[in-house]
Short mmCIF file of C-alpha atoms in Angstrom, two decimals:
data_model
loop_
_atom_site.label_atom_id
_atom_site.label_comp_id
_atom_site.label_asym_id
_atom_site.label_seq_id
_atom_site.Cartn_x
_atom_site.Cartn_y
_atom_site.Cartn_z
CA UNK A 1 21.45 138.16 24.84
CA UNK A 2 20.33 135.98 27.68
CA UNK A 3 16.47 135.70 27.87
CA UNK A 4 16.44 137.38 31.52
CA UNK A 5 18.15 140.81 29.46
CA UNK A 6 15.52 140.51 26.74
CA UNK A 7 12.72 142.74 29.18
CA UNK A 8 15.25 145.50 28.91
CA UNK A 9 14.71 145.96 25.35
CA UNK A 10 10.95 146.67 25.45
CA UNK A 11 11.00 148.64 28.50
CA UNK A 12 8.20 151.09 27.38
CA UNK A 13 5.83 148.37 26.29
CA UNK A 14 6.26 146.30 29.33
CA UNK A 15 5.39 149.17 31.39
CA UNK A 16 2.05 149.43 29.35
CA UNK A 17 0.96 146.07 28.81
CA UNK A 18 1.99 143.63 31.77
CA UNK A 19 -0.92 142.69 33.86
CA UNK A 20 -1.23 144.32 37.45
CA UNK A 21 -1.20 142.25 40.40
CA UNK A 22 -4.64 142.41 42.30
CA UNK A 23 -5.28 144.58 45.49
CA UNK A 24 -6.11 141.27 47.57
CA UNK A 25 -2.57 139.96 46.84
CA UNK A 26 -1.26 143.47 48.59
CA UNK A 27 -3.78 143.44 51.45
CA UNK A 28 -2.88 139.59 52.43
CA UNK A 29 0.73 140.52 52.05
CA UNK A 30 -0.17 143.66 54.72
CA UNK A 31 -2.11 141.49 56.62
CA UNK A 32 -0.01 138.17 57.24
CA UNK A 33 3.14 139.70 57.51
CA UNK A 34 1.86 142.67 59.92
CA UNK A 35 4.36 145.36 58.20
CA UNK A 36 3.01 148.97 58.67
CA UNK A 37 3.62 152.16 57.06
CA UNK A 38 7.16 152.59 58.41
CA UNK A 39 8.46 149.08 57.01
CA UNK A 40 11.63 148.81 55.22
CA UNK A 41 11.08 146.95 51.69
CA UNK A 42 13.57 145.35 49.63
CA UNK A 43 12.41 144.55 45.89
CA UNK A 44 14.28 142.56 43.42
CA UNK A 45 14.00 143.21 40.14
CA UNK A 46 11.42 145.69 40.04
CA UNK A 47 11.08 146.08 36.26
CA UNK A 48 9.12 149.53 35.48
CA UNK A 49 7.74 149.70 39.34
CA UNK A 50 4.41 147.74 38.39
CA UNK A 51 4.57 146.21 42.06
CA UNK A 52 7.00 149.33 43.35
CA UNK A 53 4.12 151.67 43.31
CA UNK A 54 1.66 150.00 45.24
CA UNK A 55 4.15 149.27 47.91
CA UNK A 56 5.03 152.89 48.02
CA UNK A 57 1.63 154.23 47.93
CA UNK A 58 1.25 152.17 51.27
CA UNK A 59 3.92 154.26 52.90
CA UNK A 60 6.76 151.54 52.66
CA UNK A 61 10.39 152.82 52.27
CA UNK A 62 11.49 150.58 49.25
CA UNK A 63 14.92 150.10 47.99
CA UNK A 64 14.35 148.63 44.46
CA UNK A 65 17.41 146.36 42.62
CA UNK A 66 16.87 146.24 38.94
CA UNK A 67 19.70 145.40 36.38
CA UNK A 68 18.13 146.86 33.04
CA UNK A 69 18.95 150.45 32.72
CA UNK A 70 15.83 151.25 30.85
CA UNK A 71 13.41 149.38 33.06
CA UNK A 72 15.02 151.28 35.79
CA UNK A 73 14.58 154.59 33.95
CA UNK A 74 11.09 154.17 33.54
CA UNK A 75 10.44 152.66 37.21
CA UNK A 76 12.35 155.90 38.36
CA UNK A 77 9.94 158.07 36.13
CA UNK A 78 6.78 156.01 37.46
CA UNK A 79 8.00 156.64 41.31
CA UNK A 80 9.11 160.27 40.88
CA UNK A 81 6.47 161.21 43.53
CA UNK A 82 7.66 158.92 46.07
CA UNK A 83 10.88 159.97 48.00
CA UNK A 84 10.86 156.88 49.86
CA UNK A 85 11.54 154.67 47.13
CA UNK A 86 15.13 154.55 45.71
CA UNK A 87 15.78 152.44 42.15
CA UNK A 88 19.31 151.04 42.14
CA UNK A 89 20.74 149.63 39.09
CA UNK A 90 22.12 146.12 39.62
CA UNK A 91 22.06 142.28 39.47
CA UNK A 92 20.58 141.50 42.95
CA UNK A 93 23.23 138.90 43.25
CA UNK A 94 25.91 141.62 43.25
CA UNK A 95 24.12 144.34 45.25
CA UNK A 96 25.88 145.00 48.28
CA UNK A 97 23.19 144.89 50.84
CA UNK A 98 23.40 145.54 54.87
CA UNK A 99 22.29 142.62 57.20
CA UNK A 100 18.95 142.42 59.10
CA UNK A 101 18.06 145.62 57.83
CA UNK A 102 14.71 144.74 55.82
CA UNK A 103 11.14 143.78 57.15
CA UNK A 104 10.28 142.46 53.74
CA UNK A 105 12.16 140.90 50.87
CA UNK A 106 9.83 140.78 47.90
CA UNK A 107 10.54 139.57 44.31
CA UNK A 108 7.25 139.43 41.73
CA UNK A 109 7.43 137.16 38.45
CA UNK A 110 11.21 137.33 38.61
CA UNK A 111 12.40 135.12 41.47
CA UNK A 112 13.01 131.92 39.02
CA UNK A 113 15.37 133.66 36.94
CA UNK A 114 17.66 134.61 40.06
CA UNK A 115 20.75 132.34 40.85
CA UNK A 116 19.28 129.38 42.83
CA UNK A 117 22.52 129.29 45.10
CA UNK A 118 22.37 132.93 46.28
CA UNK A 119 18.35 134.06 45.76
CA UNK A 120 17.17 132.48 49.24
CA UNK A 121 20.21 132.94 51.04
CA UNK A 122 21.00 136.40 49.88
CA UNK A 123 17.23 137.29 51.00
CA UNK A 124 17.62 135.92 54.16
CA UNK A 125 20.77 137.80 54.84
CA UNK A 126 18.94 141.09 54.21
CA UNK A 127 15.91 140.30 56.46
CA UNK A 128 15.93 141.03 60.34
CA UNK A 129 14.44 138.37 62.34
CA UNK A 130 10.85 138.10 61.82
CA UNK A 131 11.10 139.61 58.37
CA UNK A 132 9.42 137.80 55.70
CA UNK A 133 10.45 136.51 51.93
CA UNK A 134 7.43 137.19 49.70
CA UNK A 135 7.54 135.97 46.17
CA UNK A 136 4.71 135.91 43.89
CA UNK A 137 4.52 133.96 40.49
CA UNK A 138 2.57 134.45 37.37
CA UNK A 139 1.06 131.02 35.63
CA UNK A 140 -0.97 130.92 32.41
CA UNK A 141 -4.19 128.99 33.23
CA UNK A 142 -7.23 127.56 31.62
CA UNK A 143 -10.28 129.99 31.60
CA UNK A 144 -11.30 133.07 29.90
CA UNK A 145 -11.48 132.61 25.97
CA UNK A 146 -10.70 129.09 26.24
CA UNK A 147 -11.03 127.89 23.03
CA UNK A 148 -8.85 130.77 21.44
CA UNK A 149 -5.67 129.27 23.58
CA UNK A 150 -6.54 125.70 21.73
CA UNK A 151 -6.97 127.39 18.28
CA UNK A 152 -3.56 129.62 18.87
CA UNK A 153 -1.29 126.47 19.61
CA UNK A 154 -1.29 126.08 15.89
CA UNK A 155 0.40 129.50 15.54
CA UNK A 156 2.83 128.66 17.86
CA UNK A 157 3.78 125.04 16.52
CA UNK A 158 3.96 127.00 12.95
CA UNK A 159 5.97 129.95 13.94
CA UNK A 160 7.83 129.40 17.52
CA UNK A 161 10.64 126.42 16.93
CA UNK A 162 10.70 123.95 19.77
CA UNK A 163 6.76 124.25 20.72
CA UNK A 164 5.77 121.29 22.18
CA UNK A 165 2.64 120.01 20.18
CA UNK A 166 -0.50 119.96 21.79
CA UNK A 167 -0.04 122.26 24.96
CA UNK A 168 -2.94 122.93 26.91
CA UNK A 169 -3.41 125.24 29.57
CA UNK A 170 -4.14 123.92 33.25
CA UNK A 171 -6.57 124.99 35.67
CA UNK A 172 -5.66 126.92 38.21
CA UNK A 173 -6.46 124.30 40.86
CA UNK A 174 -3.97 122.11 39.40
CA UNK A 175 -0.87 124.29 39.39
CA UNK A 176 1.61 123.30 41.88
CA UNK A 177 3.26 126.29 43.49
CA UNK A 178 7.04 126.51 43.54
CA UNK A 179 8.13 127.08 46.92
CA UNK A 180 12.06 127.67 45.84
CA UNK A 181 13.21 125.00 48.87
CA UNK A 182 11.98 127.35 51.50
CA UNK A 183 10.11 124.72 53.17
CA UNK A 184 13.34 123.22 54.21
CA UNK A 185 15.37 126.15 54.47
CA UNK A 186 17.10 126.62 58.14
CA UNK A 187 16.39 130.35 58.15
CA UNK A 188 12.75 130.43 57.27
CA UNK A 189 9.71 129.11 58.84
CA UNK A 190 7.33 126.91 56.41
CA UNK A 191 5.78 129.21 53.45
CA UNK A 192 1.94 130.21 53.08
CA UNK A 193 0.82 130.21 49.86
CA UNK A 194 -2.21 132.12 48.41
CA UNK A 195 -3.81 131.88 45.08
CA UNK A 196 -5.29 134.62 43.02
CA UNK A 197 -7.24 134.03 39.75
CA UNK A 198 -7.83 137.01 37.57
CA UNK A 199 -9.29 137.12 34.34
CA UNK A 200 -8.39 140.06 31.77
CA UNK A 201 -9.84 141.41 28.57
CA UNK A 202 -7.85 142.15 25.65
CA UNK A 203 -8.11 143.55 22.41
CA UNK A 204 -5.84 142.28 19.54
CA UNK A 205 -4.03 144.83 19.73
CA UNK A 206 -3.76 144.82 23.60
CA UNK A 207 -2.87 141.13 23.75
CA UNK A 208 -0.07 141.53 20.89
CA UNK A 209 1.37 143.85 23.01
CA UNK A 210 1.49 141.58 25.92
CA UNK A 211 2.93 138.74 23.73
CA UNK A 212 5.74 141.15 23.00
CA UNK A 213 6.56 141.63 26.33
CA UNK A 214 7.71 137.78 26.76
CA UNK A 215 11.13 136.72 26.88
CA UNK A 216 10.52 133.58 24.62
CA UNK A 217 8.45 136.20 21.94
CA UNK A 218 10.89 138.88 22.26
CA UNK A 219 14.25 136.47 21.51
CA UNK A 220 12.29 134.94 18.15
CA UNK A 221 13.89 135.76 14.86
CA UNK A 222 11.93 138.38 12.93
CA UNK A 223 10.68 135.97 10.34
CA UNK A 224 9.25 133.70 13.01
CA UNK A 225 7.97 136.68 14.77
CA UNK A 226 6.13 138.43 11.97
CA UNK A 227 4.68 135.06 11.16
CA UNK A 228 3.26 134.54 14.61
CA UNK A 229 1.72 137.86 15.65
CA UNK A 230 0.21 137.79 12.35
CA UNK A 231 -1.48 134.31 12.72
CA UNK A 232 -2.56 135.47 15.96
CA UNK A 233 -3.95 138.52 14.76
CA UNK A 234 -5.79 137.05 12.24
CA UNK A 235 -7.24 134.52 14.70
CA UNK A 236 -8.51 137.03 17.12
CA UNK A 237 -9.92 139.59 14.53
CA UNK A 238 -11.99 136.54 12.39
CA UNK A 239 -12.59 134.18 14.89
CA UNK A 240 -13.36 136.33 18.02
CA UNK A 241 -14.48 139.50 16.88
CA UNK A 242 -11.14 141.20 18.08
CA UNK A 243 -11.36 140.63 21.50
CA UNK A 244 -10.47 137.57 24.19
CA UNK A 245 -9.95 137.09 27.65
CA UNK A 246 -7.06 135.52 29.60
CA UNK A 247 -6.78 134.04 32.93
CA UNK A 248 -3.99 134.12 35.18
CA UNK A 249 -3.29 132.53 38.59
CA UNK A 250 -1.09 134.73 40.58
CA UNK A 251 0.33 132.55 43.52
CA UNK A 252 1.85 134.45 46.77
CA UNK A 253 4.57 132.31 48.45
CA UNK A 254 5.40 134.02 51.70
CA UNK A 255 7.93 133.07 54.26
CA UNK A 256 8.75 134.35 57.76
CA UNK A 257 12.41 134.58 58.58
CA UNK A 258 13.46 133.03 61.82
#
């Protein structure tokens, strides 16, 4: 199984455990694009609808393209109350699109999984002139219970094959955004970037839940997965009282279609 297909095997856990994006990101998205409640939005790889829901609540008409059948089923359940949302099962690269038909194309924490030869060009094709491509990426950064993430490195070096020794989380200010070539693409103006740093509290159980939604963790052999989660559980319970905080940097990369 390819890593980008692993999420479909944990759809319910993914929906429950994955962090939500801050309201400020959606507010900036609306302000910077100027799109209103009648906007047509194409969302790429919505998973269980974590982003689709707040978009639908703002009144946008959303077509969401998800390749995972289990993820799409959960998304449809979550969005059943919104007749302005349609969830289609397909790879974005294969989905037939009407040219120049969307005001916004967006993709949250999944654009890097798409075919580099297709993702930007096809997004440009789908957008009307003056529309926007919005990509947001998630970075794990220094902050929260900082010493825990130093201590847990030993668990990874022991139980996750290929782990580079001595990895440390970088400060959010040092993260260089990935712009996916938008700054030089002829169909787009130079992208605008906004950063949002959020610290999220976790119990031992909720932290283990979110770990089990990451592709590299899902793909671990059972022996390695059991050892890793046991090591992390013992660390949080015994040294941190069953509670930690984790810092995330969410980056919004927004580019206007010429």
